[in-house]
């Protein structure tokens, strides 16, 4: 077994996701304790920019730049990654708990017959290189610290915003090109299209700030005031199941047990009553703000700051006030 | 089409779950059929309505078969419970192994599962079963279009910033999530029928598995310690009148929470 910590440097359209930088930063911290080498593993097509953005974050980068890998599929990634992992035997393999990470890692772990902790909200390491993965269970009603038995690598996917990006790692990675051309016709599935969501906002799982409105917003067109608030904060707009079921918002923006878990630095909820199903999706947000007309709304039990008030009054005023505050910065 | 749906009975999201000791939880006795598994059942039933065939619901559980009953009440043709004392302590990998061992010589066209079970929240069983069976999988689908089960089908999965459309041939495994459909509410008559339905039971020996393959002995990762969720400090209500309250909030976010 090698003493390498690998981070799956997930990229989309040639841009490495922030969560990969977060994990490389965490890995750099771990390596101080364990003396490990930190390696990024970068797969895709047309990766010059991606590679450049990564080199200061890792000691090594395993690079597989191949037109056949232009779109992610678990089949193609697994065929390439599994032999590489078997050859180099890293002690740890981390990835983001993204739509791709959650698709690839469980299958890869089964293939490698090793331990995998999904959707973690914390990782620590012991000097002997043993990873401790912290993850929510039952939607976040309890947490578990998981430890790995003998099999390697110790695999985990980790939520966005769990670690901070350290821009001062100043490494200069050695690039190790991997070549393993595969016959594309051997793959059992292929990507035939991508429908981009309207607007350029980050997914609510990735955004550092999320502002949400629930049924209290009363009509789909009223989300305009939420979009305006989000624009000032560079935030994304989330929502509750109630508005999704009404057909007001897309399910991709639903926060909660049957939607998405978010780990934002700041979450602000307007006209959200705070049903447990919703609350389970925001358990790992750092600061929570709630605005509701009902002083007894459950959401206040889970908030750091609360205002009893009408969102139609508060949201536009807050947008203006934040504009001023941001201009002062 | 021959369709298998993997289902699990899990604590309702409203059930209390507490840490009892480092290695033990206390779970309120309030269970329901995993939300995402109902979506998978619905997807299976819709395909059967279109192409004919059979929908079989399948669970690995020594005690709880209500997810199977739910499947039957919704309209599944057959229900199978894999049960064996040696399964106690199985993790999702072991569950996947067990399910794959059952499915490997069945004439399936399609296997459907939920995105994740609302207890372990793992999302491992679906992709794990697909890996062991050597069939393609697509995770967390929100769209499925099959014109002809013998031809290439289209499936949509949600990715950050959009929806990705994939094509593949059957047999395949998909994990289902909200957005794919709205599960039907079973009719009372069917619920009654399901209460009386006989589940077929299968044990490990019938699958060629033994205690070393599953249960506590097979785990590659285990819980060292359960922890309660981190506590939030009590809420600070901002009592000033409008618009002072808004100014105060911005100030707190800037100076106290330091998040903007
Ligand atoms: C199995 C299951 C899974 C579920 N999963 C999810 C999930 O993932 N996510 C989720 O969100 N829900 C989920 N739910 C639904 C959940 O139980 C609640 O029904 C839902 O979260 C309520 O949404 P809401 O807060 O928008 O609406 P409501 O509960 O109707 O609350 C609206 C709030 O707006 C306030 N309000 C009204 N007017 C104003 C105004 N002018 N200004 C300010 N406030 C105002 C009201 O006082 C109220 O508090 C799930 C339910 C089940 C059974
Ligand atoms: N014990 C089980 N029996 C049958 N299917 C299961 C079982 N556990 C999980 N599944 C299926 O696998 C999905 C994901 O479960 P998990 O990997 O535990 O999050 C669930 O939504 C079910 O479809």
XYZ file of C-alpha atoms in Angstrom, chain A residues 12 17 72-75 78 98-100 102-103 106-107 109-111 113-118 132 134-135 137-149 151 188-197 203 206 209 233 241 244-245 250-252 254 257-260 265-266 268 276-277 280 282-283 285-289 300 302-308 313-314 317-318 321-322 325 328-329, chain B residues 11-19 25 27 35-36 92-94 96-97 115-116 118-124 127-132 134-140 142 152 154 157-169 177-179 182 219-230 232-239 242-243 245-247 249-250 252-254 256-260:
190
model
C -17.556 19.624 -15.390
C -15.485 21.735 -8.847
C -18.975 11.412 -17.187
C -20.399 7.924 -17.024
C -19.749 5.539 -14.166
C -18.817 2.832 -16.680
C -14.723 2.977 -13.305
C -22.064 15.509 -5.818
C -24.373 13.888 -8.332
C -21.280 12.340 -9.905
C -22.720 9.678 -5.392
C -23.063 7.833 -8.691
C -20.564 3.329 -4.269
C -20.062 1.329 -7.427
C -16.226 0.748 -3.632
C -18.197 -2.392 -4.411
C -15.855 -3.152 -7.301
C -14.447 -4.438 -2.143
C -13.487 -1.679 0.215
C -15.137 0.584 2.783
C -17.015 3.689 1.718
C -18.665 6.403 3.815
C -21.171 8.428 1.771
C -12.547 8.736 10.733
C -18.411 11.617 10.245
C -21.765 11.355 8.538
C -27.880 9.274 9.537
C -31.682 9.390 9.592
C -31.478 12.671 7.745
C -29.262 14.216 10.410
C -31.119 13.228 13.571
C -27.944 11.445 14.614
C -24.386 11.378 13.373
C -22.000 8.448 13.157
C -18.247 8.351 13.319
C -17.236 5.589 10.978
C -13.931 3.752 10.976
C -12.532 1.507 8.290
C -11.368 -2.055 8.717
C -9.462 -2.933 3.110
C -23.003 0.171 -21.794
C -24.367 3.648 -21.546
C -23.652 7.029 -22.994
C -24.577 10.628 -22.390
C -26.577 12.041 -25.249
C -27.447 15.476 -23.983
C -27.396 18.064 -21.256
C -30.273 20.406 -20.557
C -28.849 23.337 -18.691
C -30.939 24.914 -16.012
C -26.743 24.370 -7.434
C -22.776 24.073 -3.892
C -25.349 31.203 0.630
C -25.485 37.871 -2.085
C -41.610 20.691 -0.904
C -42.503 22.141 -5.596
C -45.702 20.144 -5.230
C -38.352 22.834 -9.850
C -37.627 19.865 -7.603
C -33.905 20.487 -8.036
C -36.131 21.519 -2.946
C -35.504 14.971 3.433
C -36.950 14.156 0.034
C -34.962 16.896 -1.671
C -31.410 18.015 -1.069
C -22.470 29.110 5.264
C -25.674 31.157 5.463
C -32.154 32.351 5.073
C -38.942 18.386 10.304
C -38.726 17.161 6.690
C -33.387 17.749 8.079
C -30.335 22.273 6.633
C -28.793 20.622 9.698
C -25.762 24.967 7.573
C -23.659 27.323 9.677
C -25.887 30.342 10.199
C -29.659 30.154 9.784
C -32.020 33.123 9.506
C -37.527 29.622 14.759
C -33.726 25.911 14.330
C -32.622 29.443 13.489
C -29.803 31.605 14.807
C -31.630 34.828 13.988
C -35.363 35.292 13.646
C -37.707 38.052 12.598
C -41.469 37.846 12.972
C -41.951 43.765 3.369
C -38.708 42.258 4.673
C -35.863 45.990 2.287
C -33.198 43.399 3.063
C -29.861 47.065 2.922
C -27.499 44.338 1.737
C -23.571 46.758 3.075
C -19.187 49.372 1.810
C -16.936 46.333 1.696
C -38.336 4.976 10.183
C -40.698 7.745 9.160
C -38.923 11.114 8.943
C -41.066 12.199 11.895
C -39.908 9.322 14.113
C -37.661 10.198 17.020
C -34.167 8.842 16.676
C -31.813 9.288 19.601
C -28.387 8.148 20.632
C -29.665 4.066 18.804
C -35.648 4.519 17.267
C -40.257 7.500 0.130
C -37.966 6.943 -2.851
C -25.677 -1.696 2.542
C -22.851 -3.595 0.839
C -24.025 -6.856 2.362
C -26.505 -5.420 -2.116
C -24.645 -8.740 -2.155
C -32.114 7.043 -4.355
C -31.298 6.264 -0.747
C -34.070 7.224 4.697
C -32.306 5.517 7.599
C -28.703 4.923 6.599
C -28.995 7.557 3.838
C -26.280 5.660 1.998
C -27.222 5.348 -1.656
C -25.036 2.259 -1.922
C -25.148 0.953 -7.638
C -23.754 -1.956 -5.591
C -26.276 -4.428 -6.991
C -25.630 -3.156 -10.531
C -21.892 -3.645 -10.092
C -22.292 -7.196 -8.851
C -22.442 -6.346 -14.279
C -25.236 -4.157 -15.618
C -25.268 -0.397 -16.139
C -26.874 1.832 -13.551
C -27.949 5.438 -13.509
C -28.405 7.132 -10.170
C -31.094 9.536 -9.018
C -35.903 12.139 -12.774
C -32.023 1.884 -26.504
C -33.542 7.318 -22.523
C -30.534 12.267 -14.214
C -30.163 15.506 -12.384
C -26.702 17.035 -12.267
C -25.547 20.316 -10.772
C -26.732 23.019 -13.104
C -28.999 20.914 -15.290
C -30.300 17.570 -16.378
C -28.250 14.985 -18.170
C -29.839 12.664 -20.688
C -28.328 9.223 -21.075
C -29.112 6.280 -23.249
C -28.603 2.621 -22.523
C -29.981 -0.829 -23.195
C -35.955 10.155 -6.819
C -38.558 12.834 -6.497
C -39.410 14.406 -9.817
C -46.016 10.837 -8.023
C -18.328 -5.120 7.012
C -15.430 -3.053 5.721
C -16.453 0.053 7.597
C -18.281 0.348 10.889
C -19.733 2.808 13.334
C -17.244 3.680 16.043
C -19.540 6.070 17.802
C -22.958 7.632 17.425
C -23.244 11.308 18.211
C -26.235 13.612 18.687
C -26.489 16.380 16.095
C -24.587 19.543 16.929
C -27.605 25.345 17.717
C -27.467 28.163 20.242
C -30.947 29.491 21.085
C -32.468 31.740 18.457
C -31.926 35.459 18.728
C -35.229 37.141 17.868
C -34.798 40.578 16.403
C -37.508 42.600 18.083
C -39.585 47.443 10.564
C -37.321 48.681 9.005
C -35.143 44.960 12.238
C -33.745 44.585 8.739
C -30.841 46.916 9.505
C -30.172 41.670 10.868
C -27.628 42.872 8.341
C -25.578 40.868 12.986
C -24.794 38.885 9.850
C -21.847 41.121 9.190
C -21.507 38.727 14.736
C -22.000 35.783 12.406
C -19.475 37.176 9.915
C -21.089 35.391 7.017
C -21.476 38.295 4.593
